[in-house]
XYZ file of C-alpha atoms in Angstrom:
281
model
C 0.000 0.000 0.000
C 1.541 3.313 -0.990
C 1.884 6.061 1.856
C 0.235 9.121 1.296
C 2.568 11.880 -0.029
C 2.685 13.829 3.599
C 4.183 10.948 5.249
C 6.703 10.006 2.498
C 8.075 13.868 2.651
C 8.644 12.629 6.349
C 11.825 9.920 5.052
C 13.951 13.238 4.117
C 15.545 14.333 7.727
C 15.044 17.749 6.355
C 11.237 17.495 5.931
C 10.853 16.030 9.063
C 12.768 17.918 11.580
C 10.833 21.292 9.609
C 7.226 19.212 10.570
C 8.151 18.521 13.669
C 8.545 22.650 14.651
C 5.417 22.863 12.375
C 3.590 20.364 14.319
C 5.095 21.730 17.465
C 3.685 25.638 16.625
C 0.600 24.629 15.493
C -0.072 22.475 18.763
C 1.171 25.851 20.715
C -1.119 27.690 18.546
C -4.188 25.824 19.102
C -3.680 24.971 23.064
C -2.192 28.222 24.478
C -4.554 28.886 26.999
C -3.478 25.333 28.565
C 0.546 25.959 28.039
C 1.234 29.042 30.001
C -0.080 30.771 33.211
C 0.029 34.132 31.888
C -2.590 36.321 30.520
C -1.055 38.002 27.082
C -2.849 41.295 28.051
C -2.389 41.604 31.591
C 0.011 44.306 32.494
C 2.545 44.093 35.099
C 5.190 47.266 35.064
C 7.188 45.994 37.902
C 8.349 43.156 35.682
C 8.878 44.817 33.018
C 12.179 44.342 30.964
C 13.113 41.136 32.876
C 15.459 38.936 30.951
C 14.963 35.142 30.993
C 14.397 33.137 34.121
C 12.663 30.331 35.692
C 10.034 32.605 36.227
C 9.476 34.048 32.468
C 11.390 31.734 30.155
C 12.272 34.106 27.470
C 11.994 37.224 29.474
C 9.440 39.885 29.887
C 8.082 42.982 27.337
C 7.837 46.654 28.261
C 4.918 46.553 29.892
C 5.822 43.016 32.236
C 3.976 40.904 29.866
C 5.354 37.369 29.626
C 7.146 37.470 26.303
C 6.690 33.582 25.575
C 2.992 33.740 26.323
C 2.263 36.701 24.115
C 5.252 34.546 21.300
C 2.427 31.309 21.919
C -0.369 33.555 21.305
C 1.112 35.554 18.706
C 1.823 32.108 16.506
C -2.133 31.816 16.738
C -2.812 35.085 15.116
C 0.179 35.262 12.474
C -0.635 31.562 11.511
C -4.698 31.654 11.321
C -4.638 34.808 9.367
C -1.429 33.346 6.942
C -3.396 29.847 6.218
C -6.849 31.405 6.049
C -5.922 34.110 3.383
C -3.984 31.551 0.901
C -7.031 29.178 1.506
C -9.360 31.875 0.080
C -6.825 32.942 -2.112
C -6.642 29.445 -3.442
C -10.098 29.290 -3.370
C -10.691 31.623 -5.421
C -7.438 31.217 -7.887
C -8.451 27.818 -8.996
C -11.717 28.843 -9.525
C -10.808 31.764 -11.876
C -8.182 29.756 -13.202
C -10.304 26.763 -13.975
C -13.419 29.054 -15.426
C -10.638 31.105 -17.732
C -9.151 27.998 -18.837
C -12.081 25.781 -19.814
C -14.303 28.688 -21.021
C -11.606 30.528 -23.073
C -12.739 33.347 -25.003
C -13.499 36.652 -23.597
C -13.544 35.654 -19.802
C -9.772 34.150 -20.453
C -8.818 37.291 -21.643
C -9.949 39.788 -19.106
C -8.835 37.383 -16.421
C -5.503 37.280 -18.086
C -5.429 40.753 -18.133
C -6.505 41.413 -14.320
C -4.099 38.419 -13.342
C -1.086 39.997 -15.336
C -1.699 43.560 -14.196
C -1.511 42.382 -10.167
C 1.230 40.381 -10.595
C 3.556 43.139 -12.282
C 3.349 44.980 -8.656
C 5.359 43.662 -5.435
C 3.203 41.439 -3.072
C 4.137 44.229 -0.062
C 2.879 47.071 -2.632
C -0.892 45.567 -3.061
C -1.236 44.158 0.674
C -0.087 48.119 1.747
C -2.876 49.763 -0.483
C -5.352 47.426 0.381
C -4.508 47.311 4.234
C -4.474 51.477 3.769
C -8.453 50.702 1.703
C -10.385 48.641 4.603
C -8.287 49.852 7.791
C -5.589 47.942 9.822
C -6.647 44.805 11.723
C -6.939 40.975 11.330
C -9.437 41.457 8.657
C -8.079 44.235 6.462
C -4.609 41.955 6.681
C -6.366 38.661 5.339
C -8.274 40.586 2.489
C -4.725 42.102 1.265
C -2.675 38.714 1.802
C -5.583 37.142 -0.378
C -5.488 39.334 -3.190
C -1.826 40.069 -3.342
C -1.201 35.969 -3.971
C -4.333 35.457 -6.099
C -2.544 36.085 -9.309
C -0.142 33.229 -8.359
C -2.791 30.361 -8.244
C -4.723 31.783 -11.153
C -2.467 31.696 -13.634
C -0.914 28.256 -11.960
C -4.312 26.654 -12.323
C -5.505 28.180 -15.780
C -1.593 26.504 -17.266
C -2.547 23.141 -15.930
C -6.303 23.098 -17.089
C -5.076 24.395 -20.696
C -2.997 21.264 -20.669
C -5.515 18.879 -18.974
C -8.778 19.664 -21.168
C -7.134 18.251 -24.255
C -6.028 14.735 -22.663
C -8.607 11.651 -23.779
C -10.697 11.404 -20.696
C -11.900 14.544 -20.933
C -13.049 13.744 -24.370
C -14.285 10.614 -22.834
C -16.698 12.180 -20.534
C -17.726 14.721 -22.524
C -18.551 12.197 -25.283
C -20.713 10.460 -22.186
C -22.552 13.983 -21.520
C -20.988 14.978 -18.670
C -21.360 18.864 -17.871
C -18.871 21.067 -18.021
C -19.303 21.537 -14.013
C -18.745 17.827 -13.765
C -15.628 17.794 -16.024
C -14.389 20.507 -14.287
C -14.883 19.609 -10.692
C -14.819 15.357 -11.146
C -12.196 15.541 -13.406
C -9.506 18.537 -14.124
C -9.632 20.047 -10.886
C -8.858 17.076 -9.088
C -5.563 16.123 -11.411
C -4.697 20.134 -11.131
C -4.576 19.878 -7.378
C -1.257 18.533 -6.498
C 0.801 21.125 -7.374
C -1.639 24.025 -6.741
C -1.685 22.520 -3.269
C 2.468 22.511 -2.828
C 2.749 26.071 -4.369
C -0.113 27.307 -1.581
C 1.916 25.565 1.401
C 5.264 27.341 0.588
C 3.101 30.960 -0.185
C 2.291 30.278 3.584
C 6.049 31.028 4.286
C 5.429 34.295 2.189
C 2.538 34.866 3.793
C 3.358 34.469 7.377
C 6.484 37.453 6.532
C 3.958 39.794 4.865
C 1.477 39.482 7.817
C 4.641 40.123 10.176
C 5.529 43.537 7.793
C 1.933 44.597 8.084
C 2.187 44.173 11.803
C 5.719 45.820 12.263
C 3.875 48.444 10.437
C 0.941 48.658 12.541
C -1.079 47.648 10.263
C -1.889 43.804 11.101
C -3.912 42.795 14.704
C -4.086 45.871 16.796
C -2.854 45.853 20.592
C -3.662 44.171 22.778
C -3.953 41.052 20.411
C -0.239 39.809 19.899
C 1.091 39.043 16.690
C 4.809 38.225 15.601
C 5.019 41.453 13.062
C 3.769 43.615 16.063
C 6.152 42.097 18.545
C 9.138 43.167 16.711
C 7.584 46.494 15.594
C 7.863 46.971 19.921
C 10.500 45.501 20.277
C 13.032 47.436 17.560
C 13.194 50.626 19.897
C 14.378 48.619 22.484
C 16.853 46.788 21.071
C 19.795 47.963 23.008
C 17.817 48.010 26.560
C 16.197 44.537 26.117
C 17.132 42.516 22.421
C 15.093 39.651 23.651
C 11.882 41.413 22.746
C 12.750 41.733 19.125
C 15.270 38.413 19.132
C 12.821 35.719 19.560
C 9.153 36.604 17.457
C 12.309 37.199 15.054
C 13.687 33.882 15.278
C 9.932 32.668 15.702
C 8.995 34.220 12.030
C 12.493 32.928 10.487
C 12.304 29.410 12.203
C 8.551 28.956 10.963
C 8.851 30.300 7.492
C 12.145 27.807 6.419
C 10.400 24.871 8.405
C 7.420 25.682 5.661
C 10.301 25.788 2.828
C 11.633 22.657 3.823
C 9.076 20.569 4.739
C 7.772 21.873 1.165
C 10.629 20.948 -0.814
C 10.389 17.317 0.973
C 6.661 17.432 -0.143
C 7.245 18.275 -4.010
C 9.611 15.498 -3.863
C 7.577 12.920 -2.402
C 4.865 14.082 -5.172
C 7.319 14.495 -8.152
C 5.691 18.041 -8.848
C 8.222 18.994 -10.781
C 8.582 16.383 -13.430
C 4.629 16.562 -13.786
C 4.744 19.973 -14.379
C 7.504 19.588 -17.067
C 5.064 17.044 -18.957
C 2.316 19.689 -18.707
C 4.693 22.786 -19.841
């Protein structure tokens, strides 16, 4: 019985160490009202700028917060808004991917169009003037990771449907009257989801540093909520008087992001994505 491709990306060292942290963050993520003591909005000025002990782990924050409780609860807002805007950016991607592809025609060309006109601008560039359009927060953060990487898995699905919709079993269904929802969802999606799918997980890296430049910014979750973009943004005037504020949501957003690259890499090897893509090119 053949393992599924998540588990054989697990036989590199590589890919396993980087799903272990993965694993290990998103546990953190999900349970951190169970894994610390500490409030992450609770003030406490006497403590503030204490450096690690057995008391705080990784130190304390300006204002005497525990700095690994608001790093635990931070991972929970960088990571659900990250993975929730590439889903819906997916979502919608492979849709208007799939619909330009199949259909053709007009609707090809203007999404062609829209596609190549977002893409010519920097990722940073479109998240900033949508962020600046709806207003900082969680919300307006998701909305502008979304669009900015829409492009991507638009024009990613469109190249494999263009290749797919000529192969024999689409003929084959069609030539048994199946609709062209049925071919498109039964059929071409399906074989088009692999590498959609790979491409999504490592835009989550990409992701997870835009959301923590929109938060340096002050433009991602608004205080009190933590978030790993906002921690630093606090943290980089205080780099002299206490580095650990800035040090570890830094190392938390590098760790995180080449954890997602590698266990990635481990993934479109276990799948082969990139000799199937080659056949379809």
């Amino acid at each position: 019985m053949t393992m599924p491709a998540p588990i054989r990306a697990l036989r590199r060292p590589a890919g396993a160490i980087a799903a272990g942290w993965l694993l290990a963050v998103i546990f953190a993520a999900l349970f951190a009202p169970l894994l610390t003591p500490y409030a992450y909005d609770v003030q406490n000025l006497p403590q503030a700028y204490q450096p690690a002990s057995s008391t705080h782990w990784l130190g304390t924050d300006e204002f005497g917060r525990d700095l690994l409780t608001r790093l635990i609860y931070g991972a929970r807002t960088s990571l659900s808004v990250s993975a929730t805007a590439i889903a819906i950016s997916v979502a919608c991607g492979m849709t208007l991917g799939a619909a330009a592809a199949w259909f053709g025609g007009w609707l090809d060309r203007i999404v062609t169009m829209v596609v190549d006109m977002t893409w010519s601008f920097p990722e940073i560039l479109i998240a900033l003037i949508l962020v600046a359009i709806i207003g900082p927060g969680t919300t307006g953060t998701m909305i502008a990771i979304s669009v900015a990487y829409l492009a991507q898995f638009t024009r990613l699905t469109r190249a494999q449907i263009m290749t797919l919709k000529g192969e024999t079993f689409v003929e084959a269904a069609r030539s048994l009257g199946a609709t062209n929802g049925h071919i498109l969802f039964r059929h071409l999606l399906p074989n088009a989801l692999a590498p959609v799918l790979v491409s999504a997980m490592l835009a989550t890296g990409d992701a997870i540093i835009l959301e923590a430049t929109l938060g340096f910014f002050g433009l991602g979750a608004q205080p009190p909520t933590p978030s790993w973009g906002g921690m630093m943004s606090a943290g980089s005037a205080l780099v002299f008087k206490a580095p650990w504020i800035i040090i570890f949501p830094g190392l938390a957003v590098a760790i995180t992001v080449i954890a997602i690259n590698l266990y990635g890499d481990a993934l479109i090897a276990a799948l082969d994505v990139r000799a199937k893509v080659r056949r379809t090119a």
